[in-house]
């Protein structure tokens, strides 16, 4: 049925996953799976395609490439009815939201009503959520349609995505290296065209690291900007998670990240820590004040990655922004403070996790206990005092600068399981996180955008802003995207025969 003339029209037809538009005289649209979230929403509103057609195209893309990546681990059967309802709303001329009809993916630690919130763990494969998490509820209110779940390591406890329930997720750029973690399924799916937009969370780089590894854009929001709650026990959060956890959005384009962040931000009855913050963006013509630390103190940054970040800084300067080398003092202490506080908290949960923790995450936490010794109460208090002193320094620094530009990861993506090969492997895994951890330690927003390539793999520039300067961080990321372009979607590099991802078949949920 032609959605323009209201009758069956043989000229309005699918060509593979492409659409002709005879009534507008416009050229054929690109493959639907290649389009960004806002681009999809605009095409649906204009009657140039339908939500159902986009959903079918994304499912076909999953069928085509997910066997090589194991990024998508479940499909929500309710998405078909939701897409049809979205198309009826457009046909009836009803008001629609900014993401109307756009299928999106959801990390498996975020509740989707009727689906299992597995946290990547086999022991939670039947932990069905009775209701949506607040940010999923907000995505639906904006018109988006959750249609698939993405992989993560057990309980998000690694920077590599390898689940005892679903197996390993591969990086679409190189099957031999990690896709990052813990939102590696999201990043791999988005980079390979299986999803235009997804959501995750980040207490130690878990949104930004995979975005960096897979060549897409993302933001870890300021703590308290995006509400979080779960119906799957435990509902209570560790103190470090209360202070450092930020919900995040991932997409191929910065504009899509920004639109989704605005859609999900704001206080919520289920989250007492969510704040009534009004996010404000800089004037589109404003000259941003950009401090650059391509090799922050204490970070052993690979020279090719540092060079890509400096090149991004040069592009910002050429565009008229104020760019200088500068960084807050005490950068080299942040990993030590973060790891000591997080691991001290996590030890409280280890007895309860003993029966359900498996695979690489169990090995990771075993090494982590050896690397980070238990703390007494006086040491914990001293560390929280040092954390606040660091927060004060960064707050003053970011009063003089709009953003701090750094690498996202200090090194190229490591090989699979490098983090659990030895105690030194874990040390290396933590070292590569150093540029990302200030944003977690202090609850700051940090946006990531591809800025170049090194060793045939993407390099992400990271912009950290003052707390609640989320849209400023995204404005800087947009400026880099405008200068450097978009790297994805790509067709995944296929691993050699016999070396593919060890994933389970896709499950249906809902």
Short mmCIF file of C-alpha atoms in Angstrom, two decimals:
data_model
loop_
_atom_site.label_atom_id
_atom_site.label_comp_id
_atom_site.label_asym_id
_atom_site.label_seq_id
_atom_site.Cartn_x
_atom_site.Cartn_y
_atom_site.Cartn_z
CA UNK A 1 0.00 0.00 0.00
CA UNK A 2 1.49 3.36 -1.01
CA UNK A 3 1.54 5.59 2.07
CA UNK A 4 1.33 8.69 -0.14
CA UNK A 5 -1.57 7.89 -2.42
CA UNK A 6 -3.37 5.37 -0.16
CA UNK A 7 -3.64 2.61 -2.76
CA UNK A 8 -1.54 -0.33 -3.87
CA UNK A 9 1.13 1.13 -6.11
CA UNK A 10 3.67 -1.07 -7.85
CA UNK A 11 6.07 1.86 -8.14
CA UNK A 12 6.37 2.08 -4.34
CA UNK A 13 8.41 -1.00 -3.75
CA UNK A 14 11.25 -2.38 -1.76
CA UNK A 15 14.44 -2.83 -3.74
CA UNK A 16 16.48 -5.02 -1.44
CA UNK A 17 16.19 -2.81 1.64
CA UNK A 18 15.81 0.40 -0.39
CA UNK A 19 12.72 2.40 -1.28
CA UNK A 20 11.57 4.26 -4.41
CA UNK A 21 9.58 7.47 -4.09
CA UNK A 22 7.67 7.96 -7.37
CA UNK A 23 5.32 10.65 -6.07
CA UNK A 24 8.10 13.00 -4.90
CA UNK A 25 10.52 12.58 -7.75
CA UNK A 26 13.30 12.25 -5.17
CA UNK A 27 16.15 9.78 -5.67
CA UNK A 28 16.03 6.39 -4.01
CA UNK A 29 16.82 6.51 -0.31
CA UNK A 30 19.88 4.79 1.06
CA UNK A 31 19.51 1.38 2.69
CA UNK A 32 17.37 1.89 5.75
CA UNK A 33 19.84 0.19 8.09
CA UNK A 34 22.48 2.77 7.16
CA UNK A 35 20.37 5.73 8.30
CA UNK A 36 20.75 7.59 11.59
CA UNK A 37 18.01 7.78 14.20
CA UNK A 38 16.87 11.34 13.46
CA UNK A 39 17.09 10.67 9.73
CA UNK A 40 14.83 7.63 10.16
CA UNK A 41 12.34 9.57 12.27
CA UNK A 42 12.17 12.37 9.69
CA UNK A 43 11.63 9.90 6.84
CA UNK A 44 8.82 8.19 8.77
CA UNK A 45 7.13 11.52 9.56
CA UNK A 46 7.41 12.58 5.91
CA UNK A 47 5.88 9.34 4.69
CA UNK A 48 9.06 8.38 2.83
CA UNK A 49 9.24 5.06 4.65
CA UNK A 50 7.53 3.29 7.52
CA UNK A 51 8.59 2.14 10.94
CA UNK A 52 7.74 -1.42 9.94
CA UNK A 53 10.02 -1.18 6.91
CA UNK A 54 12.89 0.10 9.07
CA UNK A 55 12.31 -2.65 11.61
CA UNK A 56 12.33 -5.29 8.88
CA UNK A 57 15.53 -3.82 7.42
CA UNK A 58 17.30 -3.90 10.78
CA UNK A 59 16.18 -7.46 11.43
CA UNK A 60 17.50 -8.44 8.01
CA UNK A 61 20.81 -6.73 8.80
CA UNK A 62 21.01 -8.65 12.08
CA UNK A 63 20.39 -11.87 10.18
CA UNK A 64 23.17 -10.91 7.77
CA UNK A 65 25.98 -9.87 10.13
CA UNK A 66 25.22 -10.78 13.75
CA UNK A 67 26.58 -14.29 13.27
CA UNK A 68 30.01 -12.71 12.86
CA UNK A 69 29.69 -10.37 15.84
CA UNK A 70 27.31 -11.82 18.45
CA UNK A 71 26.33 -8.30 19.50
CA UNK A 72 22.54 -8.71 19.46
CA UNK A 73 21.42 -11.47 21.82
CA UNK A 74 17.63 -11.24 21.80
CA UNK A 75 14.75 -9.85 19.73
CA UNK A 76 11.61 -8.34 21.23
CA UNK A 77 8.58 -9.78 19.45
CA UNK A 78 6.43 -6.86 20.64
CA UNK A 79 8.35 -4.50 18.35
CA UNK A 80 6.32 -5.49 15.28
CA UNK A 81 3.04 -4.38 16.82
CA UNK A 82 4.68 -1.20 18.11
CA UNK A 83 6.02 -0.36 14.64
CA UNK A 84 2.60 -0.92 13.07
CA UNK A 85 1.01 1.32 15.70
CA UNK A 86 3.64 4.00 14.98
CA UNK A 87 2.76 3.87 11.27
CA UNK A 88 -0.95 4.18 12.01
CA UNK A 89 -0.25 7.27 14.14
CA UNK A 90 1.59 8.92 11.25
CA UNK A 91 -1.18 8.02 8.81
CA UNK A 92 -3.76 9.53 11.19
CA UNK A 93 -1.79 12.75 11.54
CA UNK A 94 -1.31 12.33 15.27
CA UNK A 95 1.43 14.28 17.11
CA UNK A 96 4.63 12.28 17.26
CA UNK A 97 7.86 12.44 19.26
CA UNK A 98 11.39 13.18 18.04
CA UNK A 99 12.27 9.47 17.73
CA UNK A 100 8.90 8.32 16.43
CA UNK A 101 9.05 4.86 14.91
CA UNK A 102 12.82 4.44 15.38
CA UNK A 103 13.84 0.92 16.48
CA UNK A 104 16.51 1.02 19.22
CA UNK A 105 18.58 -1.51 21.15
CA UNK A 106 18.90 -1.90 24.92
CA UNK A 107 21.80 -3.33 26.93
CA UNK A 108 20.83 -6.41 28.93
CA UNK A 109 21.26 -4.76 32.35
CA UNK A 110 18.47 -2.24 31.62
CA UNK A 111 14.88 -3.36 32.19
CA UNK A 112 12.56 -3.83 29.23
CA UNK A 113 9.10 -4.98 30.25
CA UNK A 114 8.60 -8.68 29.53
CA UNK A 115 12.28 -9.29 28.74
CA UNK A 116 14.97 -10.78 30.96
CA UNK A 117 17.39 -8.38 32.63
CA UNK A 118 20.22 -10.91 32.55
CA UNK A 119 23.24 -8.68 33.27
CA UNK A 120 24.95 -11.10 30.88
CA UNK A 121 24.83 -13.88 33.47
CA UNK A 122 23.47 -17.37 32.80
CA UNK A 123 22.02 -17.46 36.32
CA UNK A 124 19.68 -14.55 35.46
CA UNK A 125 18.48 -15.82 32.09
CA UNK A 126 14.88 -15.93 33.38
CA UNK A 127 14.91 -12.70 35.40
CA UNK A 128 11.96 -11.14 33.59
CA UNK A 129 11.36 -7.44 34.21
CA UNK A 130 7.72 -6.51 34.91
CA UNK A 131 8.18 -2.91 33.78
CA UNK A 132 10.48 -0.70 31.76
CA UNK A 133 13.42 1.11 33.29
CA UNK A 134 12.84 4.88 33.40
CA UNK A 135 15.06 5.61 30.40
CA UNK A 136 13.31 2.90 28.33
CA UNK A 137 9.98 4.39 29.37
CA UNK A 138 11.26 7.80 28.22
CA UNK A 139 12.50 6.41 24.89
CA UNK A 140 9.06 4.95 24.23
CA UNK A 141 7.47 8.30 25.11
CA UNK A 142 9.72 9.91 22.48
CA UNK A 143 8.41 7.39 19.95
CA UNK A 144 11.32 4.94 19.90
CA UNK A 145 10.71 1.19 19.73
CA UNK A 146 12.98 -1.15 21.73
CA UNK A 147 13.42 -4.13 19.44
CA UNK A 148 16.55 -6.00 20.51
CA UNK A 149 18.84 -6.67 23.48
CA UNK A 150 22.62 -6.41 23.34
CA UNK A 151 25.42 -8.34 24.96
CA UNK A 152 27.55 -7.46 27.99
CA UNK A 153 30.03 -9.25 30.28
CA UNK A 154 28.61 -10.82 33.45
CA UNK A 155 27.45 -8.00 35.72
CA UNK A 156 29.40 -5.48 33.64
CA UNK A 157 32.57 -6.42 35.47
CA UNK A 158 35.03 -6.22 32.55
CA UNK A 159 36.16 -3.98 29.74
CA UNK A 160 35.73 -6.95 27.37
CA UNK A 161 32.27 -8.16 26.33
CA UNK A 162 32.16 -11.91 26.92
CA UNK A 163 29.08 -13.30 28.66
CA UNK A 164 28.63 -16.67 30.37
CA UNK A 165 25.12 -16.63 28.92
CA UNK A 166 25.65 -15.39 25.37
CA UNK A 167 29.37 -15.72 24.60
CA UNK A 168 31.78 -13.21 23.14
CA UNK A 169 31.02 -10.09 21.12
CA UNK A 170 33.47 -9.21 18.34
CA UNK A 171 34.68 -5.82 17.18
CA UNK A 172 33.41 -5.19 13.61
CA UNK A 173 36.75 -3.59 12.65
CA UNK A 174 38.91 -6.55 13.71
CA UNK A 175 37.63 -9.85 15.16
CA UNK A 176 40.89 -10.40 17.04
CA UNK A 177 40.46 -7.41 19.37
CA UNK A 178 37.88 -6.52 21.96
CA UNK A 179 34.77 -4.46 21.19
CA UNK A 180 35.23 -2.93 24.63
CA UNK A 181 32.96 -3.23 27.59
CA UNK A 182 30.72 -3.41 29.23
CA UNK A 183 28.39 -1.98 26.55
CA UNK A 184 30.30 -3.80 23.81
CA UNK A 185 27.20 -5.39 22.33
CA UNK A 186 25.61 -1.98 21.86
CA UNK A 187 28.65 -0.45 20.20
CA UNK A 188 29.30 -3.42 17.90
CA UNK A 189 25.63 -3.53 16.83
CA UNK A 190 25.46 0.19 16.09
CA UNK A 191 28.79 0.30 14.25
CA UNK A 192 27.73 -2.58 11.99
CA UNK A 193 24.30 -1.18 11.11
CA UNK A 194 22.16 -3.50 13.25
CA UNK A 195 20.81 -0.56 15.25
CA UNK A 196 20.78 3.22 14.80
CA UNK A 197 20.80 4.02 18.52
CA UNK A 198 21.11 2.30 21.88
CA UNK A 199 21.52 2.86 25.60
CA UNK A 200 23.92 1.59 28.25
CA UNK A 201 25.50 2.71 31.49
CA UNK A 202 28.97 3.66 32.64
CA UNK A 203 30.75 3.50 35.99
CA UNK A 204 34.25 3.00 34.56
CA UNK A 205 34.09 3.78 30.85
CA UNK A 206 31.45 1.17 30.02
CA UNK A 207 29.70 3.34 27.41
CA UNK A 208 32.68 5.34 26.15
CA UNK A 209 35.22 2.53 25.85
CA UNK A 210 33.09 0.44 23.43
CA UNK A 211 32.12 3.56 21.47
CA UNK A 212 35.80 4.36 21.11
CA UNK A 213 36.73 0.81 20.11
CA UNK A 214 33.96 0.52 17.52
CA UNK A 215 34.11 4.03 16.02
CA UNK A 216 30.79 5.57 17.08
CA UNK A 217 29.60 8.51 19.20
CA UNK A 218 28.36 8.33 22.79
CA UNK A 219 27.87 10.21 26.01
CA UNK A 220 28.05 9.27 29.66
CA UNK A 221 25.67 11.75 31.18
CA UNK A 222 26.34 13.69 34.36
CA UNK A 223 25.38 11.65 37.40
CA UNK A 224 21.74 12.39 38.18
CA UNK A 225 20.76 13.66 34.73
CA UNK A 226 19.25 10.41 33.43
CA UNK A 227 17.10 8.43 35.90
CA UNK A 228 17.83 4.80 36.67
CA UNK A 229 15.82 2.10 38.43
CA UNK A 230 15.38 -1.64 38.12
CA UNK A 231 12.65 -4.05 39.13
CA UNK A 232 15.14 -6.91 39.20
CA UNK A 233 16.84 -7.19 42.63
CA UNK A 234 18.95 -5.79 44.08
CA UNK A 235 17.36 -2.37 43.68
CA UNK A 236 19.87 -0.73 46.04
CA UNK A 237 23.12 0.69 44.64
CA UNK A 238 26.61 0.76 46.12
CA UNK A 239 27.77 4.20 47.23
CA UNK A 240 30.34 4.39 44.42
CA UNK A 241 27.58 3.60 41.92
CA UNK A 242 25.39 6.32 43.44
CA UNK A 243 28.22 8.81 42.96
CA UNK A 244 29.85 7.60 39.75
CA UNK A 245 27.34 5.74 37.57
CA UNK A 246 25.97 7.61 34.56
CA UNK A 247 23.45 6.35 32.04
CA UNK A 248 24.55 6.71 28.45
CA UNK A 249 23.45 6.93 24.84
CA UNK A 250 25.30 5.48 21.84
CA UNK A 251 24.74 6.21 18.14
CA UNK A 252 26.69 6.75 14.95
CA UNK A 253 25.99 10.50 14.89
CA UNK A 254 26.35 13.08 17.62
CA UNK A 255 22.98 14.68 16.79
CA UNK A 256 21.26 11.36 17.49
CA UNK A 257 23.05 11.04 20.83
CA UNK A 258 21.95 14.56 21.76
CA UNK A 259 18.31 13.97 20.79
CA UNK A 260 18.10 10.75 22.79
CA UNK A 261 19.80 12.32 25.82
CA UNK A 262 17.27 15.14 25.87
CA UNK A 263 14.47 12.60 25.53
CA UNK A 264 15.52 10.55 28.56
CA UNK A 265 16.88 13.23 30.93
CA UNK A 266 15.03 14.58 33.97
CA UNK A 267 13.73 13.52 37.39
CA UNK A 268 11.63 10.40 37.77
CA UNK A 269 9.43 9.09 40.62
CA UNK A 270 11.40 5.84 40.77
CA UNK A 271 14.85 7.43 41.16
CA UNK A 272 15.46 9.61 44.24
CA UNK A 273 18.89 10.60 42.86
CA UNK A 274 17.63 11.93 39.51
CA UNK A 275 17.78 15.72 39.45
CA UNK A 276 15.52 18.41 37.92
CA UNK A 277 18.37 19.80 35.84
CA UNK A 278 17.80 21.95 32.76
CA UNK A 279 20.52 21.13 30.26
CA UNK A 280 21.63 24.18 28.30
CA UNK A 281 23.66 24.21 25.11
CA UNK A 282 26.19 26.81 24.03
CA UNK A 283 25.22 29.19 21.25
CA UNK A 284 25.75 27.44 17.89
CA UNK A 285 28.20 30.16 16.87
CA UNK A 286 30.06 30.21 20.20
CA UNK A 287 33.82 29.78 20.27
CA UNK A 288 34.39 26.91 22.67
CA UNK A 289 37.29 27.09 25.11
CA UNK A 290 39.03 23.74 24.64
CA UNK A 291 41.82 22.53 26.91
CA UNK A 292 43.82 19.72 25.32
CA UNK A 293 45.65 16.92 27.12
CA UNK A 294 46.62 14.43 24.43
CA UNK A 295 48.86 12.63 26.95
CA UNK A 296 47.42 13.28 30.42
CA UNK A 297 49.70 12.83 33.43
CA UNK A 298 49.94 9.17 34.42
CA UNK A 299 48.47 7.96 31.12
CA UNK A 300 50.85 6.03 28.88
CA UNK A 301 49.10 7.07 25.65
CA UNK A 302 50.05 5.36 22.41
CA UNK A 303 51.76 7.93 20.13
CA UNK A 304 49.39 7.29 17.21
CA UNK A 305 46.37 7.89 19.45
CA UNK A 306 47.90 11.06 20.89
CA UNK A 307 48.57 12.26 17.34
CA UNK A 308 44.93 11.68 16.33
CA UNK A 309 43.73 13.69 19.33
CA UNK A 310 46.12 16.54 18.54
CA UNK A 311 44.89 16.51 14.95
CA UNK A 312 41.32 16.86 16.24
CA UNK A 313 42.46 19.82 18.37
CA UNK A 314 44.03 21.41 15.31
CA UNK A 315 40.73 21.04 13.44
CA UNK A 316 38.88 22.73 16.28
CA UNK A 317 41.37 25.59 16.25
CA UNK A 318 41.01 25.91 12.48
CA UNK A 319 37.23 26.18 12.98
CA UNK A 320 37.75 29.19 15.25
CA UNK A 321 37.60 27.63 18.72
CA UNK A 322 40.05 28.61 21.46
CA UNK A 323 42.40 25.65 21.89
CA UNK A 324 45.36 25.37 24.27
CA UNK A 325 47.24 22.59 26.03
CA UNK A 326 46.15 22.45 29.67
CA UNK A 327 44.95 19.90 32.25
CA UNK A 328 43.94 19.78 35.92
CA UNK A 329 46.61 18.72 38.39
CA UNK A 330 46.51 15.33 40.09
CA UNK A 331 45.37 13.41 37.00
CA UNK A 332 47.74 10.53 37.78
CA UNK A 333 45.98 9.76 41.09
CA UNK A 334 42.51 9.28 39.69
CA UNK A 335 42.83 5.59 38.73
CA UNK A 336 44.11 4.74 42.22
CA UNK A 337 41.25 6.56 43.95
CA UNK A 338 38.59 5.14 41.62
CA UNK A 339 39.79 1.53 41.75
CA UNK A 340 40.25 1.52 45.53
CA UNK A 341 36.76 2.90 46.21
CA UNK A 342 34.94 0.80 43.61
CA UNK A 343 36.66 -2.45 44.59
CA UNK A 344 36.14 -1.75 48.28
CA UNK A 345 32.43 -1.43 47.60
CA UNK A 346 32.33 -4.45 45.31
CA UNK A 347 33.80 -6.69 47.99
CA UNK A 348 30.53 -6.32 49.88
CA UNK A 349 28.70 -7.99 46.97
CA UNK A 350 31.20 -10.76 46.25
CA UNK A 351 29.74 -13.32 48.72
CA UNK A 352 26.29 -12.87 47.15
CA UNK A 353 27.75 -13.14 43.63
CA UNK A 354 29.80 -16.24 44.38
CA UNK A 355 27.12 -18.64 43.17
CA UNK A 356 26.22 -16.71 40.00
CA UNK A 357 29.48 -15.09 38.88
CA UNK A 358 31.12 -17.04 36.06
CA UNK A 359 33.52 -16.86 33.13
CA UNK A 360 35.82 -13.95 32.49
CA UNK A 361 34.15 -11.65 35.01
CA UNK A 362 34.93 -14.10 37.80
CA UNK A 363 38.58 -14.23 36.76
CA UNK A 364 38.68 -10.44 36.46
CA UNK A 365 37.37 -9.89 39.97
CA UNK A 366 39.70 -12.54 41.38
CA UNK A 367 42.69 -10.63 40.02
CA UNK A 368 41.14 -7.32 41.11
CA UNK A 369 40.97 -8.49 44.73
CA UNK A 370 44.66 -9.32 44.56
CA UNK A 371 45.56 -6.02 42.92
CA UNK A 372 43.44 -3.78 45.17
CA UNK A 373 43.74 -4.74 48.86
CA UNK A 374 40.91 -4.26 51.39
CA UNK A 375 40.68 -0.85 53.04
CA UNK A 376 40.04 0.14 56.63
CA UNK A 377 37.49 2.81 57.43
CA UNK A 378 40.09 5.53 57.97
CA UNK A 379 41.57 4.92 54.52
CA UNK A 380 38.12 4.99 52.93
CA UNK A 381 37.39 8.34 54.57
CA UNK A 382 40.74 9.71 53.42
CA UNK A 383 40.03 8.58 49.85
CA UNK A 384 36.64 10.27 49.82
CA UNK A 385 38.30 13.48 51.08
CA UNK A 386 40.84 13.17 48.26
CA UNK A 387 38.04 12.54 45.79
CA UNK A 388 36.32 15.77 46.84
CA UNK A 389 39.58 17.72 46.66
CA UNK A 390 39.98 16.42 43.11
CA UNK A 391 36.39 17.39 42.34
CA UNK A 392 37.03 20.93 43.53
CA UNK A 393 40.15 21.26 41.34
CA UNK A 394 38.31 20.01 38.25
CA UNK A 395 35.31 22.25 38.95
CA UNK A 396 37.59 25.30 39.03
CA UNK A 397 39.50 24.15 35.96
CA UNK A 398 36.29 23.63 33.99
CA UNK A 399 35.12 27.10 35.00
CA UNK A 400 37.97 28.44 32.86
CA UNK A 401 37.50 25.90 30.03
CA UNK A 402 34.32 24.63 28.43
CA UNK A 403 35.73 21.15 27.81
CA UNK A 404 38.85 19.07 28.29
CA UNK A 405 39.86 17.12 25.18
CA UNK A 406 41.70 13.84 25.83
CA UNK A 407 41.97 10.41 24.25
CA UNK A 408 39.17 8.07 25.23
CA UNK A 409 41.39 5.01 25.62
CA UNK A 410 45.13 5.20 26.11
CA UNK A 411 45.94 2.28 23.81
CA UNK A 412 44.50 0.48 20.79
CA UNK A 413 41.94 -2.24 21.59
CA UNK A 414 43.70 -5.20 23.23
CA UNK A 415 43.25 -8.81 22.15
CA UNK A 416 40.39 -10.79 23.62
CA UNK A 417 40.92 -11.83 27.25
CA UNK A 418 44.12 -9.80 27.66
CA UNK A 419 42.62 -8.43 30.88
CA UNK A 420 42.34 -11.88 32.49
CA UNK A 421 45.50 -13.47 31.15
CA UNK A 422 47.49 -12.45 34.24
CA UNK A 423 47.69 -9.89 37.00
CA UNK A 424 49.77 -7.71 34.68
CA UNK A 425 47.00 -8.08 32.09
CA UNK A 426 44.54 -6.57 34.55
CA UNK A 427 46.98 -3.74 35.31
CA UNK A 428 47.15 -2.99 31.60
CA UNK A 429 43.37 -3.09 31.28
CA UNK A 430 43.00 -0.54 34.06
CA UNK A 431 45.76 1.67 32.67
CA UNK A 432 44.00 2.01 29.32
CA UNK A 433 40.91 3.29 31.18
CA UNK A 434 42.79 6.20 32.81
CA UNK A 435 41.54 8.97 30.47
CA UNK A 436 37.91 7.93 31.07
CA UNK A 437 37.90 7.66 34.86
CA UNK A 438 37.83 11.37 35.88
CA UNK A 439 34.28 11.64 34.55
CA UNK A 440 33.20 8.68 36.67
CA UNK A 441 35.04 9.65 39.83
CA UNK A 442 33.41 13.09 39.82
CA UNK A 443 30.10 12.41 38.06
CA UNK A 444 30.98 14.61 35.07
CA UNK A 445 29.59 14.32 31.54
CA UNK A 446 31.93 12.96 28.89
CA UNK A 447 31.20 12.63 25.17
CA UNK A 448 33.11 10.50 22.67
CA UNK A 449 33.35 10.95 18.90
CA UNK A 450 35.63 9.34 16.30
CA UNK A 451 38.49 11.64 15.31
CA UNK A 452 40.69 9.42 13.17
CA UNK A 453 42.32 6.02 12.79
CA UNK A 454 45.38 4.29 14.23
CA UNK A 455 46.60 0.84 13.19
CA UNK A 456 43.47 0.41 11.08
CA UNK A 457 41.18 0.94 14.09
CA UNK A 458 39.09 3.96 15.16
CA UNK A 459 40.34 6.55 17.63
CA UNK A 460 37.82 8.40 19.77
CA UNK A 461 38.25 11.94 21.06
CA UNK A 462 36.73 12.46 24.51
CA UNK A 463 35.30 15.76 25.75
CA UNK A 464 34.77 16.09 29.50
CA UNK A 465 32.75 19.08 30.72
CA UNK A 466 31.73 20.63 34.00
CA UNK A 467 28.89 18.79 35.73
CA UNK A 468 25.62 19.30 33.85
CA UNK A 469 27.55 20.62 30.85
CA UNK A 470 26.42 17.58 28.90
CA UNK A 471 25.30 19.57 25.86
CA UNK A 472 28.57 21.52 25.85
CA UNK A 473 30.50 18.24 25.66
CA UNK A 474 28.26 17.18 22.78
CA UNK A 475 28.71 20.53 21.02
CA UNK A 476 32.47 19.98 21.03
CA UNK A 477 31.96 16.42 19.80
CA UNK A 478 29.73 17.73 17.01
CA UNK A 479 32.46 20.14 15.92
CA UNK A 480 34.89 17.22 15.57
CA UNK A 481 32.32 15.15 13.70
CA UNK A 482 31.70 18.08 11.35
CA UNK A 483 35.44 18.21 10.62
CA UNK A 484 36.26 14.50 10.56
CA UNK A 485 33.06 12.86 9.32
CA UNK A 486 31.31 9.66 10.40
CA UNK A 487 33.09 6.29 10.22
CA UNK A 488 30.19 3.87 10.45
CA UNK A 489 28.19 1.78 9.62
CA UNK A 490 30.65 -0.75 8.25
CA UNK A 491 30.45 -4.35 7.14
CA UNK A 492 32.21 -6.40 9.81
CA UNK A 493 35.57 -7.97 9.13
CA UNK A 494 34.82 -11.68 9.19
CA UNK A 495 36.98 -13.85 11.48
CA UNK A 496 38.81 -16.85 10.02
CA UNK A 497 36.83 -20.08 9.77
CA UNK A 498 36.53 -21.73 13.16
CA UNK A 499 37.36 -18.55 15.05
CA UNK A 500 33.92 -16.95 15.14
CA UNK A 501 32.08 -15.69 18.21
CA UNK A 502 30.84 -18.33 20.60
CA UNK A 503 27.34 -16.97 20.88
CA UNK A 504 24.02 -18.65 21.56
CA UNK A 505 21.17 -18.43 19.02
CA UNK A 506 19.05 -15.29 19.24
CA UNK A 507 16.18 -15.59 21.66
CA UNK A 508 12.74 -14.02 21.38
CA UNK A 509 11.38 -12.05 24.31
CA UNK A 510 8.26 -10.17 25.20
#
